[in-house]
PDB file of C-alpha atoms in Angstrom:
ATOM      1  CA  UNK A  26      89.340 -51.590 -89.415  1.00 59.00           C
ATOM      2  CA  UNK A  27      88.862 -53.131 -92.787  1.00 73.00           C
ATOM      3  CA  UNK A  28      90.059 -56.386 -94.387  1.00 85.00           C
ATOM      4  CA  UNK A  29      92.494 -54.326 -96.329  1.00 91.00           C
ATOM      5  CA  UNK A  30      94.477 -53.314 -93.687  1.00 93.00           C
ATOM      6  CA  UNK A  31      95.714 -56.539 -92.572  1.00 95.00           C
ATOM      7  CA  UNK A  32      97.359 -56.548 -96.715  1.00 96.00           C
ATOM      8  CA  UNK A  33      98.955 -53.832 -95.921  1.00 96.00           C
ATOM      9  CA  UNK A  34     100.619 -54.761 -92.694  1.00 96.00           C
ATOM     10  CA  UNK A  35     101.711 -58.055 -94.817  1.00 96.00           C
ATOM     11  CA  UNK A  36     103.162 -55.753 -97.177  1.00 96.00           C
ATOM     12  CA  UNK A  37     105.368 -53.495 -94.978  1.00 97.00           C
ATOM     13  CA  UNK A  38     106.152 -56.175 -92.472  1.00 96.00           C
ATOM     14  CA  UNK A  39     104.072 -54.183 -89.747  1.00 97.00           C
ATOM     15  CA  UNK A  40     104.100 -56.332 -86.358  1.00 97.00           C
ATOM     16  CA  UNK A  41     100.972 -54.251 -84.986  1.00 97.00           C
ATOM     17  CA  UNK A  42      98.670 -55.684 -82.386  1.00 98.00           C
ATOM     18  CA  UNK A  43      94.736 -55.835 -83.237  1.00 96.00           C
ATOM     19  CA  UNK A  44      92.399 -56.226 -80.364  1.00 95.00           C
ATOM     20  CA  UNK A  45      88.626 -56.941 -81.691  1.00 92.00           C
ATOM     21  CA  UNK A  46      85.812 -56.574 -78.670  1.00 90.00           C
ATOM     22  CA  UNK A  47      83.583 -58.777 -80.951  1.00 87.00           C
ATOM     23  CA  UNK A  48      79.979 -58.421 -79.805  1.00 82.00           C
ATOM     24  CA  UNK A  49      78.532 -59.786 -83.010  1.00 78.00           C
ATOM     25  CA  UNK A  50      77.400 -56.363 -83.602  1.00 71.00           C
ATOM     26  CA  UNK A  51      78.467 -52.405 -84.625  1.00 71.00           C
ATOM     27  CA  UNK A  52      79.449 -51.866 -81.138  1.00 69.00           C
ATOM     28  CA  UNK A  53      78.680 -48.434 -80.799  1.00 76.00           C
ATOM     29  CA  UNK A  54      75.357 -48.324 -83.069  1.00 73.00           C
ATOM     30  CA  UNK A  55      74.125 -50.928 -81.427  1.00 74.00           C
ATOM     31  CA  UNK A  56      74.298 -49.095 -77.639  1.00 71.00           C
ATOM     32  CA  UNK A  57      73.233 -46.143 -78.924  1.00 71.00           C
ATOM     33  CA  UNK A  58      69.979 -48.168 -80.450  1.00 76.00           C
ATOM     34  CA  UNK A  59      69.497 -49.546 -77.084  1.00 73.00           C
ATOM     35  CA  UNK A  60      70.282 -46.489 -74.990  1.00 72.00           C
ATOM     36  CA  UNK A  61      67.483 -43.997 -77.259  1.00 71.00           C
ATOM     37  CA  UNK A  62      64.770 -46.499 -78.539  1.00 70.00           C
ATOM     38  CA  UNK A  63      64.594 -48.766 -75.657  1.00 73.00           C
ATOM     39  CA  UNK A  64      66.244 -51.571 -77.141  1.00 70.00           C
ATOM     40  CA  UNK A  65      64.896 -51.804 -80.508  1.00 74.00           C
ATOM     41  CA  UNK A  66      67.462 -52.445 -83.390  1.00 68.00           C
ATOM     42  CA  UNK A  67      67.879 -51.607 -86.685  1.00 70.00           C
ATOM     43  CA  UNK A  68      70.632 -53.465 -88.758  1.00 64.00           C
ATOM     44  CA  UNK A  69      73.331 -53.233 -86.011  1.00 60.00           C
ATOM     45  CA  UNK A  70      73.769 -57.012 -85.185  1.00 66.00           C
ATOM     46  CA  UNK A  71      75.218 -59.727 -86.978  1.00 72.00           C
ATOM     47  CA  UNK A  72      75.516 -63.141 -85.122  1.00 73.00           C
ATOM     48  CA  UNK A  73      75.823 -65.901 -87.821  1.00 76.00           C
ATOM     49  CA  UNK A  74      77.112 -63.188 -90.788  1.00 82.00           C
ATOM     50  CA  UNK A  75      80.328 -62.312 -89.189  1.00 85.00           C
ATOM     51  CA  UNK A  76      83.702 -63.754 -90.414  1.00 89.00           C
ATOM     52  CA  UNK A  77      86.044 -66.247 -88.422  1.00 93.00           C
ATOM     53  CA  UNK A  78      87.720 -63.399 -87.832  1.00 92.00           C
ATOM     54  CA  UNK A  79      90.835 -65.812 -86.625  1.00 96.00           C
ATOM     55  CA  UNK A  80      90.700 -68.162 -90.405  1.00 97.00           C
ATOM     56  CA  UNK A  81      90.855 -64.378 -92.240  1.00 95.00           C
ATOM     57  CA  UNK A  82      93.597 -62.758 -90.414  1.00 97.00           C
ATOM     58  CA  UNK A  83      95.616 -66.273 -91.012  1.00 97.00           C
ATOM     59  CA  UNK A  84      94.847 -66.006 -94.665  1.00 97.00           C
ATOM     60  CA  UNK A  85      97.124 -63.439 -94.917  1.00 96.00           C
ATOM     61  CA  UNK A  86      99.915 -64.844 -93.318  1.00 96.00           C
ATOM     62  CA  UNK A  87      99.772 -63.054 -89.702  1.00 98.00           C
ATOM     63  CA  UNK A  88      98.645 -64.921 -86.102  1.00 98.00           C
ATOM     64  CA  UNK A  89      95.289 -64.947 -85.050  1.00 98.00           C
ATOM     65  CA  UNK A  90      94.084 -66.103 -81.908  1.00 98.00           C
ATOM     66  CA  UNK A  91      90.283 -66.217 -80.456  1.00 98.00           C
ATOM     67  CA  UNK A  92      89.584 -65.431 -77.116  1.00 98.00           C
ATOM     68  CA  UNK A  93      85.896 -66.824 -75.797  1.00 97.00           C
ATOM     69  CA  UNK A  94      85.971 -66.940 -72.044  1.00 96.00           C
ATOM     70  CA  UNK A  95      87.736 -64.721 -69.707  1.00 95.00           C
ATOM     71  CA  UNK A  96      89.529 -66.882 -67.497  1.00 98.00           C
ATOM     72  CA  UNK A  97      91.608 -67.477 -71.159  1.00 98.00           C
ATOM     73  CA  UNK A  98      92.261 -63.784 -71.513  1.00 98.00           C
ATOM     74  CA  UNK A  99      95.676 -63.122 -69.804  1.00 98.00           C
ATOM     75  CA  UNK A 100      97.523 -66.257 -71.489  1.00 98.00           C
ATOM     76  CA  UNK A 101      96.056 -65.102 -74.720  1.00 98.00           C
ATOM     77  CA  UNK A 102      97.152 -61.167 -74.026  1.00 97.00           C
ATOM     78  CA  UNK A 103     100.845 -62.707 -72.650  1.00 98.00           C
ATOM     79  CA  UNK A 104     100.748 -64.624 -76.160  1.00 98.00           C
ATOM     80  CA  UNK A 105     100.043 -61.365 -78.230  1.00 97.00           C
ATOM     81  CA  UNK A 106     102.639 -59.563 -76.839  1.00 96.00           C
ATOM     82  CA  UNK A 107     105.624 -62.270 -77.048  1.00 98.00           C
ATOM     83  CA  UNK A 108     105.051 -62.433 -80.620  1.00 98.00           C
ATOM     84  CA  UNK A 109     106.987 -59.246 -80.917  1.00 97.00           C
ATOM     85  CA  UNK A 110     107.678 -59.371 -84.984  1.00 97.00           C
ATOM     86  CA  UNK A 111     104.372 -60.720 -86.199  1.00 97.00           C
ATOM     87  CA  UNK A 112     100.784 -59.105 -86.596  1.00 98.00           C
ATOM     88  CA  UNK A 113      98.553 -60.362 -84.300  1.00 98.00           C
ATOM     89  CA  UNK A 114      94.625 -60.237 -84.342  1.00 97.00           C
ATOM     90  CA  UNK A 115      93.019 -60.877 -81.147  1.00 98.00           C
ATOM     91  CA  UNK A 116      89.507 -61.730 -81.540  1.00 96.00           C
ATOM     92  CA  UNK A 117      87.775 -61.384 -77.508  1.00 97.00           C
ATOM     93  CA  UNK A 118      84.058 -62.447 -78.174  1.00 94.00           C
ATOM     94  CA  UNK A 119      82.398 -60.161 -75.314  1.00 89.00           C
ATOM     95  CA  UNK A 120      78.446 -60.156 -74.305  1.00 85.00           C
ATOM     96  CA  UNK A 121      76.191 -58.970 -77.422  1.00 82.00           C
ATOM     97  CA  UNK A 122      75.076 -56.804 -74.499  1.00 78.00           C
ATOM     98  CA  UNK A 123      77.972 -55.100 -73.100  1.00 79.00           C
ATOM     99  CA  UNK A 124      78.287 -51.102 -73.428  1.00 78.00           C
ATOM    100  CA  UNK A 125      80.864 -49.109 -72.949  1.00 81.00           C
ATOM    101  CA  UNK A 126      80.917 -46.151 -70.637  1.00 80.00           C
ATOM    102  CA  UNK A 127      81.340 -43.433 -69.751  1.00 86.00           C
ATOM    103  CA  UNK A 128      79.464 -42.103 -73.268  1.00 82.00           C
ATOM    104  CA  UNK A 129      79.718 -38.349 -74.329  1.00 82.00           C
ATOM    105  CA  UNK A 130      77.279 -37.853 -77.034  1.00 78.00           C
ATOM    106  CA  UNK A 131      78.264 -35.762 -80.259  1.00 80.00           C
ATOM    107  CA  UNK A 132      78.009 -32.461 -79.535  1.00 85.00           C
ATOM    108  CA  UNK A 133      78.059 -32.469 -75.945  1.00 83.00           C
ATOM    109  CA  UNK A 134      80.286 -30.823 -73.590  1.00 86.00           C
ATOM    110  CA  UNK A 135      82.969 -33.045 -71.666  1.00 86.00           C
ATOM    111  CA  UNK A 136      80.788 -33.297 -68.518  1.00 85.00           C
ATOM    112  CA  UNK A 137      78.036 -34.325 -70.170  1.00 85.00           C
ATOM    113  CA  UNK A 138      78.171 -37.652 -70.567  1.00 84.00           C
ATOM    114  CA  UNK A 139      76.140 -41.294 -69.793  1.00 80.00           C
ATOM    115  CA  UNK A 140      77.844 -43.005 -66.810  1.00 86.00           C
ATOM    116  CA  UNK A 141      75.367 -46.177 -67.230  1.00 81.00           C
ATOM    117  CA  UNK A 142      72.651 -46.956 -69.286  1.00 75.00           C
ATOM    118  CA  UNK A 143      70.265 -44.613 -67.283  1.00 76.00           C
ATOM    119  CA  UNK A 144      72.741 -42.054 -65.509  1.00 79.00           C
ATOM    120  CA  UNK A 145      73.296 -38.585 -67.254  1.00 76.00           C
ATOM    121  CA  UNK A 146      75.579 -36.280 -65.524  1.00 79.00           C
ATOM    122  CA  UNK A 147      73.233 -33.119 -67.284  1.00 72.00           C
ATOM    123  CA  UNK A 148      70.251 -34.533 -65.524  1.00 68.00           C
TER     124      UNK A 148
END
């Protein structure tokens, strides 16, 4: 996604739903740094640099609503949803740590894949 995007929408009255997994980092860089060189990380987090991502998506006229513990998540989802004509940007801060599996790597056949951090069905 990029900030344009959420212009766009404004423009041609989209009422789209945006669900951000925000783990103050490049999701998906960020596990594979951790998954190949034991943890060690190279420009993939952000913590302090990151946008209110709630303040920007309200700039431009749609809803935006944050979502920081998970006891809050169904109200907020139930919310999302009811707002049937409007854009809405939910923004679920997750652990910095969380990973997402099952992983095929580029290249790989379908059944091999990373089922956990140290499980590889090829091995």
């Amino acid at each position: 996604m990029c900030i344009q995007e959420l212009s766009t929408c404004l423009q041609y009255d989209l009422p789209i739903k945006i669900i951000n997994l925000n783990n103050s980092a490049l999701g998906m860089v960020k596990q594979w740094q951790d998954m190949q060189y034991d943890g060690r990380l190279s420009q993939s987090t952000y913590e302090d640099s990151l946008p209110d991502f709630v303040k920007l998506t309200e700039s431009f006229g749609h809803v935006g609503i944050k979502v920081e513990k998970p006891e809050d998540l169904e109200s907020a989802m139930k919310k999302c949803f009811e707002l049937k004509d409007k854009l809405v940007f939910l923004d679920i801060v997750i652990d910095e740590d969380e990973h997402v599996y099952p992983m095929l790597e580029a290249g790989m056949a379908m059944d091999s894949m990373w089922l956990d951090k140290k499980t590889k069905t090829w091995e």
